[in-house]
Coordinates of C-alpha atoms in Angstrom, one line a residue:
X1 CA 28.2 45.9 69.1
X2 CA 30.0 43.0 67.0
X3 CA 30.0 39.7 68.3
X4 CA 32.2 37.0 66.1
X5 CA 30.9 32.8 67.0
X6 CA 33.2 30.4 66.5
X7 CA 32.8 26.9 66.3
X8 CA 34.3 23.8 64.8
X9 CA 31.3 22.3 63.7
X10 CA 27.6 23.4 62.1
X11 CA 26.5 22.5 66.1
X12 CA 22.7 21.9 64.4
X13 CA 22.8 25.3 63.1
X14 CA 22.4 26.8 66.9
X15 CA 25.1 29.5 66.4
X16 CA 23.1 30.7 63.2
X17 CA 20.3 30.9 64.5
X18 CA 21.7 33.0 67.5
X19 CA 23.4 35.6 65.7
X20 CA 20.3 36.0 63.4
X21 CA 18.1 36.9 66.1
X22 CA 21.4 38.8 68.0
X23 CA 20.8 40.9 63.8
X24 CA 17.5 41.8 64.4
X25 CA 18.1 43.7 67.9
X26 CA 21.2 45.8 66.3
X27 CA 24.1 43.3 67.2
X28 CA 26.6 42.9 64.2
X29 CA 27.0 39.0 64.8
X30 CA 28.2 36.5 62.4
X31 CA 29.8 33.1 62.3
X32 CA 32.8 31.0 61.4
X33 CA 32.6 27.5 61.1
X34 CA 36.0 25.8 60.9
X35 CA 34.3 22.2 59.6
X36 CA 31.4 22.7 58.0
X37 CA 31.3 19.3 56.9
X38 CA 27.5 18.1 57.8
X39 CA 27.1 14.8 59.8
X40 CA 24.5 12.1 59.5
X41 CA 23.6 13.5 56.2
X42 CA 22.6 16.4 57.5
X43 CA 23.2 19.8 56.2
X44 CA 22.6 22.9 57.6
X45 CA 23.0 27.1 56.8
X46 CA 26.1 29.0 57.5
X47 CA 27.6 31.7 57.5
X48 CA 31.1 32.1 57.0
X49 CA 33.6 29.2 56.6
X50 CA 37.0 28.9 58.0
X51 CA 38.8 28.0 55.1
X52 CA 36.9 30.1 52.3
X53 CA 36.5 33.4 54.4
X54 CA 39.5 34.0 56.7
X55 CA 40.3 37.1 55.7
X56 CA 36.8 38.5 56.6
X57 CA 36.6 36.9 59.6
X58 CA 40.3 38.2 60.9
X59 CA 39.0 41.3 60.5
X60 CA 35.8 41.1 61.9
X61 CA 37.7 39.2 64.7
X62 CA 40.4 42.0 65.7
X63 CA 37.4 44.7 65.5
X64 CA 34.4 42.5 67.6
X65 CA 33.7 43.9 71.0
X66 CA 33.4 40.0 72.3
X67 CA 34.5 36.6 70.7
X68 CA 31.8 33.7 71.3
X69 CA 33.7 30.5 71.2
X70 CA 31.3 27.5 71.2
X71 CA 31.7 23.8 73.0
X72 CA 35.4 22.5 72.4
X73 CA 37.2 26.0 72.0
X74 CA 39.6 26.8 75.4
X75 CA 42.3 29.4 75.4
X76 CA 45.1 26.7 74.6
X77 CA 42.7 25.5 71.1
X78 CA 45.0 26.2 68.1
X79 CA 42.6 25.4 65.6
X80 CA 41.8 28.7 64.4
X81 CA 45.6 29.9 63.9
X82 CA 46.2 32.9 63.9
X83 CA 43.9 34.0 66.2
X84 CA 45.3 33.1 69.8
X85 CA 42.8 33.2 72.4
X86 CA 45.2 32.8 75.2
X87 CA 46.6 36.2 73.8
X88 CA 43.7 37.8 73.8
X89 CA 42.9 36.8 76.7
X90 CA 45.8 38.2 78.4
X91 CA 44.8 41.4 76.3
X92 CA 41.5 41.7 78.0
X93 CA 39.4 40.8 74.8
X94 CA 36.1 39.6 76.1
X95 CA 35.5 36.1 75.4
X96 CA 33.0 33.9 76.6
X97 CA 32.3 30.0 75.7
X98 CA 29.1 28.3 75.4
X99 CA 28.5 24.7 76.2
X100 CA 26.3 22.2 74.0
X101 CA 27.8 19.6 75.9
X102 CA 28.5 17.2 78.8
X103 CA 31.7 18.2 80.4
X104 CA 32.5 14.1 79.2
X105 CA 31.4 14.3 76.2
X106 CA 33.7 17.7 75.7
X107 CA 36.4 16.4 77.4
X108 CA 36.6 13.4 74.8
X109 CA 36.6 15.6 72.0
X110 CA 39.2 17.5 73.1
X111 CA 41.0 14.7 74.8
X112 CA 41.6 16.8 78.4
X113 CA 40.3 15.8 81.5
X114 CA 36.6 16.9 83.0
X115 CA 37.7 18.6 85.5
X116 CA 40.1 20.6 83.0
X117 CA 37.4 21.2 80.7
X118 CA 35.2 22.7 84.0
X119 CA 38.3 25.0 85.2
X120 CA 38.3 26.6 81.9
X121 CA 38.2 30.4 83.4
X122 CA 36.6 31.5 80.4
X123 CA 33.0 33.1 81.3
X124 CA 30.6 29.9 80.5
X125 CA 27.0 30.1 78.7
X126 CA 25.4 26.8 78.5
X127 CA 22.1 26.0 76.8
X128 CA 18.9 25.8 78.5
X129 CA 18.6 21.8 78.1
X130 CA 20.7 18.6 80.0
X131 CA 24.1 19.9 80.0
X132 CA 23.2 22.8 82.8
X133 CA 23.4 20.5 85.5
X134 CA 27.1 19.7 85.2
X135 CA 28.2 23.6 85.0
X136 CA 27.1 25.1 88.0
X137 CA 28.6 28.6 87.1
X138 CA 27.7 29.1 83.4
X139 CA 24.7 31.4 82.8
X140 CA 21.7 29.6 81.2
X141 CA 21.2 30.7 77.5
X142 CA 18.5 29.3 75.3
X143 CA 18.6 27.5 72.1
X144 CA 16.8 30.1 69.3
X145 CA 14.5 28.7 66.6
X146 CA 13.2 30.9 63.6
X147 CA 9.5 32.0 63.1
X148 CA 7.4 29.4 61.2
X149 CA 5.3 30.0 58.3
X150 CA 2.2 28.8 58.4
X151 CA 1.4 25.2 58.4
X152 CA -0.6 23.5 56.1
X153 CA -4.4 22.6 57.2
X154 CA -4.8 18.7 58.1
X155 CA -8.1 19.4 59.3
X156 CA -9.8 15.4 58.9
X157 CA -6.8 13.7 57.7
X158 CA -5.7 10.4 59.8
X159 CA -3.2 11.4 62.4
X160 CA 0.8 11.9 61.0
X161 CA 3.6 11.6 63.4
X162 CA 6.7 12.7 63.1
X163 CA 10.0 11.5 64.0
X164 CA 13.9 12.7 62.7
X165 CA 16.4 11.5 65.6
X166 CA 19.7 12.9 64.8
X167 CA 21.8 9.7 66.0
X168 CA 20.4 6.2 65.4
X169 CA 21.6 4.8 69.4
X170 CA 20.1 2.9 71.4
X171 CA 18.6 4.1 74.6
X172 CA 20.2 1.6 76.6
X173 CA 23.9 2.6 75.5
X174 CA 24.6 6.4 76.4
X175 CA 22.8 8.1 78.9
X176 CA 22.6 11.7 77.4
X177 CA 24.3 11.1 73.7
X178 CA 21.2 9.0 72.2
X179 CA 17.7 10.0 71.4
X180 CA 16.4 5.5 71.9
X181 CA 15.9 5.4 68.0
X182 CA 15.9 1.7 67.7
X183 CA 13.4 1.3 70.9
X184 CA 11.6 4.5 69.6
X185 CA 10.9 3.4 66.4
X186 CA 9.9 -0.3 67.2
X187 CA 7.2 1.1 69.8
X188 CA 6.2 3.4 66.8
X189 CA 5.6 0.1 64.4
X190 CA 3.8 -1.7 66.9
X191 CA 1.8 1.1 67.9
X192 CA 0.7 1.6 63.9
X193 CA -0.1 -2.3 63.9
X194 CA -1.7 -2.2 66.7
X195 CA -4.3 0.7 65.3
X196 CA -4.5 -1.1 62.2
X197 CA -6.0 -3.9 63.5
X198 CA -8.9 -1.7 64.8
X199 CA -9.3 -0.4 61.5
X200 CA -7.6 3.4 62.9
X201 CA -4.8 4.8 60.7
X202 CA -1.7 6.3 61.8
X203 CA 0.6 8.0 59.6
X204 CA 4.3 7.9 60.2
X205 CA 6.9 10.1 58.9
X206 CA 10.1 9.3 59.8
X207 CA 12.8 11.7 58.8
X208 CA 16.4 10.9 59.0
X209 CA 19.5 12.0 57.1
X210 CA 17.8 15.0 54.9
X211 CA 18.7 18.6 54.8
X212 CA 17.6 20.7 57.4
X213 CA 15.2 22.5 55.3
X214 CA 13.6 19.7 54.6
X215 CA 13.2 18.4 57.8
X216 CA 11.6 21.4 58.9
X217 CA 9.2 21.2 55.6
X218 CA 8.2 17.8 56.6
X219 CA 7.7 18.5 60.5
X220 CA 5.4 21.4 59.7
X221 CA 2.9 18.8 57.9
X222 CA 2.6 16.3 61.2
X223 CA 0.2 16.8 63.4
X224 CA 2.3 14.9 66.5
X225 CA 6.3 15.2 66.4
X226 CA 8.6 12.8 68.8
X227 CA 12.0 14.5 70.2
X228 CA 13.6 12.5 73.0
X229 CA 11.6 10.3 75.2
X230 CA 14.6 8.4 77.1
X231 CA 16.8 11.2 78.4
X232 CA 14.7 13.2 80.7
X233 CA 15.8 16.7 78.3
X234 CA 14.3 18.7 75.2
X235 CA 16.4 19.6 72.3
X236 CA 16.4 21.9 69.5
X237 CA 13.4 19.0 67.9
X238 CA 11.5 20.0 70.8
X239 CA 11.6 23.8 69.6
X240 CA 11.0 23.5 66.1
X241 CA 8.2 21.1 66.2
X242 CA 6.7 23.5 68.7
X243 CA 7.0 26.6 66.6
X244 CA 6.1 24.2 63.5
X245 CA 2.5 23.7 65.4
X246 CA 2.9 20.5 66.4
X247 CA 2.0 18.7 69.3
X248 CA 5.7 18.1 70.8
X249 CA 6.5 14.8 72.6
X250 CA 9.7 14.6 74.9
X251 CA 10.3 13.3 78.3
X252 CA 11.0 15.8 80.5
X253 CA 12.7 15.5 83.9
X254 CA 12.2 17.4 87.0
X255 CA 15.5 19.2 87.0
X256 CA 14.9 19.9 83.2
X257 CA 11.2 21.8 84.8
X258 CA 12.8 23.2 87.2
X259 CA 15.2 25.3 85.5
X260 CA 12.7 26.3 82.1
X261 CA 10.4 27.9 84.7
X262 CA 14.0 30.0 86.4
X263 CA 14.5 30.7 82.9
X264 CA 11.3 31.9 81.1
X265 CA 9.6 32.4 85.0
X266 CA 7.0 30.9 83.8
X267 CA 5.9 27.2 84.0
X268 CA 3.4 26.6 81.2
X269 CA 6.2 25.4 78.8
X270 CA 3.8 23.4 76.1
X271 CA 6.0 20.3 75.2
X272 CA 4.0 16.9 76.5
X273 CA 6.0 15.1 79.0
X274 CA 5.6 11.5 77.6
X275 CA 9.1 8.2 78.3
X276 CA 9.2 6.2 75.8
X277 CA 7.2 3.4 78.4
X278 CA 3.9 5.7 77.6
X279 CA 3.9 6.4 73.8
X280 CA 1.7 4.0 72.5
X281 CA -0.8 4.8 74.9
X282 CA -0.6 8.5 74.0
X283 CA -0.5 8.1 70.2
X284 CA -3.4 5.9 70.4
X285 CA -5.7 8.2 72.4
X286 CA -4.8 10.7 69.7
X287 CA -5.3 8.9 66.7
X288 CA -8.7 8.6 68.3
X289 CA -8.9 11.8 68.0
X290 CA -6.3 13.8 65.9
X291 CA -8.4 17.2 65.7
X292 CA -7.1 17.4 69.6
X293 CA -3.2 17.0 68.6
X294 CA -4.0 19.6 66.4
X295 CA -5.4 21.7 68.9
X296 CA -2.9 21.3 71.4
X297 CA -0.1 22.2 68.6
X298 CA -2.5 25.0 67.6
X299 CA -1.8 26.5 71.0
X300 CA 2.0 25.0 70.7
X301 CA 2.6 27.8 68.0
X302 CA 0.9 30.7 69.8
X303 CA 3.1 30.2 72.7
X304 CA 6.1 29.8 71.0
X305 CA 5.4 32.8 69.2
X306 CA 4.3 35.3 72.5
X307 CA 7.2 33.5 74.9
X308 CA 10.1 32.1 72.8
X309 CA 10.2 34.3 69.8
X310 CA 13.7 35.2 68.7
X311 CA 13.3 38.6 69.5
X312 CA 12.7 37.8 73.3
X313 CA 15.5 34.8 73.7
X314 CA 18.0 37.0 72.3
X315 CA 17.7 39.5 75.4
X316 CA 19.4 36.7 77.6
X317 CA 22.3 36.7 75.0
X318 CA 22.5 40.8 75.0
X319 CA 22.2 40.9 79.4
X320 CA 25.2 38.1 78.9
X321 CA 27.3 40.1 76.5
X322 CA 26.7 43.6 78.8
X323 CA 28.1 41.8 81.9
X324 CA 31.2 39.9 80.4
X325 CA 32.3 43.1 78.1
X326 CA 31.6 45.1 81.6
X327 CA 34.0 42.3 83.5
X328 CA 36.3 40.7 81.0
X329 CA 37.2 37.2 82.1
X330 CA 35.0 37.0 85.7
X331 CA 32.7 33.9 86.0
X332 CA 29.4 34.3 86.4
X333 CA 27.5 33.6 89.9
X334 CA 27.1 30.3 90.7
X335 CA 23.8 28.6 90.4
X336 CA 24.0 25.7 92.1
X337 CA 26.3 24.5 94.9
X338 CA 27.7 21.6 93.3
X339 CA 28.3 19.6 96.8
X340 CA 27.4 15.8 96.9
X341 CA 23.9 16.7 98.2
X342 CA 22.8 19.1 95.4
X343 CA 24.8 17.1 93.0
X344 CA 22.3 14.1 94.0
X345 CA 19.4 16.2 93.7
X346 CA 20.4 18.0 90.1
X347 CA 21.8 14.7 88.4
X348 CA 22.1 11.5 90.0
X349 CA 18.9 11.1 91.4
X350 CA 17.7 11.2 87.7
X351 CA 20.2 8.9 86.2
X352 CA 19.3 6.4 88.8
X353 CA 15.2 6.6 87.7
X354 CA 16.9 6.4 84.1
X355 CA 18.6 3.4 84.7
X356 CA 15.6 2.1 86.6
X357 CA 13.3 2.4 83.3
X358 CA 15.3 0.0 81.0
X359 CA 13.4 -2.7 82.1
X360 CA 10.3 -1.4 80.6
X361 CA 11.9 -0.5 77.0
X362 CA 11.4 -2.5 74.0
X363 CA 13.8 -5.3 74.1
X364 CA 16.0 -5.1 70.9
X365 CA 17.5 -7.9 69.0
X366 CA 21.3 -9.1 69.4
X367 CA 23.9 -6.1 68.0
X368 CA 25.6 -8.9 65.8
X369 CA 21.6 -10.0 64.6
X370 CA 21.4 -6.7 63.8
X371 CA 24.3 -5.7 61.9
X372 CA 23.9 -9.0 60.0
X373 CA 20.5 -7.8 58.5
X374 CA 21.9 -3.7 58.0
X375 CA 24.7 -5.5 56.1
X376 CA 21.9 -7.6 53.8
X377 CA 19.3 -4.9 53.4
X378 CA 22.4 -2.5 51.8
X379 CA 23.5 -5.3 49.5
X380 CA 19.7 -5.5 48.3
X381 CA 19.6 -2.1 47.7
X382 CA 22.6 -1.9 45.9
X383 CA 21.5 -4.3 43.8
X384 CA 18.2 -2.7 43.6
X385 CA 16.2 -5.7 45.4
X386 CA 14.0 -5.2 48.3
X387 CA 14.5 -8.0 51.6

């Protein structure tokens, strides 16, 4: 089978990381990216670029058995002229379109409506995190993170902690497109001072616009790692630092537990549910301790390895593929009933216990304050002063 990804952006490396498993179990994937410009100082691996391989990939498209469009592609996109996916539609290729996103945050990209971007007819995927709960008919794919090597031994060394938030929001300002860096990191300072002072040390690493590579590198040598403790969902963080053998700390909702355990029918998932309001409790009882985070992480990687192990998540891809080549362009079942009820029950009832915890979040200094002293601290550095 040959399956051809397309997306505009590196998307954290996801689609990679997908059509290398998709390798190993006989599927001829690979994958075009159309900007492959890296964000945040990030930089990920890829595959094939738009505007260095389009050749190739016009020839791998007009031979795949399925096109996988990713997040902002729709059958009226004309980004990837010549390919014309309303065409092929009509044609009866099979295509299918995965979702990394809020229907608003989609909709704002591609400047259509929400409700145009969820009457897409195209056969949905959507990962296994927050964004399930506003597609009630996309079938729930998970994100795929590659074996770790080994990690290196920390036995008796203080405890590290680890931190690399891909956006630098605060928790307060989105509800789903911020990861509370300025609130997480302040509760992280005063956590380390607060240890200090009885004489405990607490290492922090906190990793933010490096190369993926390195990130990784740097996460498999903390003994605690911090994805998202604001939002009620996991991300891709959540996996790596999980396969990297690290004890993984991410606030997870109910809806968020609800549909891992539908997914992996099972419902040991190993990440620690910790909000933000709880860290420095937790960090302190492990720096107390550390040999325990190391445990738990221990036993982090062994799961990761028996129940999320590329080889296994790629099945749910390969069951997707074998219904939507079997029924070009038919939905798949719904879910969920998305009336007002379930709707209340799925997302709103959570956004409400969100809104509810602000009160108990680091309070944060005035934006203007704040860019005032971003402003100074570059022109030091420039310079080559310190504050």
């Amino acid at each position: 089978m040959k399956v051809l990804h397309l997306s505009h952006t590196p998307l954290v490396g996801a689609p990679g990381q997908i059509c290398a498993a998709l390798r190993e179990q006989g599927v001829d994937a690979r994958w075009a990216v159309l900007k492959p410009e890296n964000y945040a100082g990030l930089s990920f691996q890829l595959d094939w670029r738009w505007d260095h391989h389009l050749d190739e990939i016009l020839a791998f498209a007009e031979a795949a058995d399925l096109i996988h469009l990713h997040n902002y592609i729709d059958l009226d996109c004309n980004d990837f002229a010549p390919l014309d996916f309303r065409q092929l539609w009509v044609q009866g290729k099979p295509l299918v379109r995965h979702l990394h996103s809020t229907p608003a945050l989609i909709s704002r990209y591609m400047g259509k409506t929400e409700q145009e971007v969820l009457n897409c007819p195209i056969p949905k995927l959507v990962i296994a995190q927050y964004p399930e709960r506003f597609f009630s008919r996309a079938c729930i794919v998970p994100n795929i993170v590659a074996r770790a090597p080994a990690s290196p031994d920390r036995t008796g060394k203080p405890l590290r902690v680890g931190y690399a938030p891909s956006n630098f929001r605060s928790a307060r300002i989105s509800r789903w497109d911020t990861k509370g860096y300025p609130e997480t990191i302040k509760t992280l300072k005063r956590t380390q001072a607060s240890l200090q002072k009885m004489g405990i040390p607490l290492e922090l690493d906190l990793i933010t616009q490096v190369p993926h590579l390195e990130c990784i590198a740097r996460k498999a040598n903390c003994d605690v790692f911090i994805d998202d403790l604001v939002t009620g969902s996991y991300h891709l963080n959540t996996l790596e630092s999980l396969s990297q053998g690290c004890a993984t700390l991410t606030h997870l909702d109910g809806r968020i537990q609800t549909m891992l355990a539908e997914l992996l029918k099972r419902s040991d998932f190993p990440a620690l549910d910790v909000r933000l309001e709880n860290l420095q409790t937790v960090l302190e009882h492990f720096a107390r301790q550390p040999e325990l985070a190391r445990a738990l992480g221990a036993e982090s990687r062994l799961w990761m390895q028996a129940h999320w192990s590329p080889s296994k998540m790629a099945q749910h891809f390969i069951a997707a593929y074998a219904t939507i080549t079997a029924y070009p362009g038919q939905a798949f079942e719904e879910r969920f009933n998305p009336s007002p009820a379930a709707n209340y029950r799925i997302r709103d009832h959570f956004d409400q216990i969100w809104l509810g915890r602000h009160a108990s979040w680091p309070k944060l200094a005035p934006a203007w304050l704040t860019a005032i002293k971003h402003g100074l601290a570059n022109g030091f550095r420039r310079l080559g002063l310190k504050l």
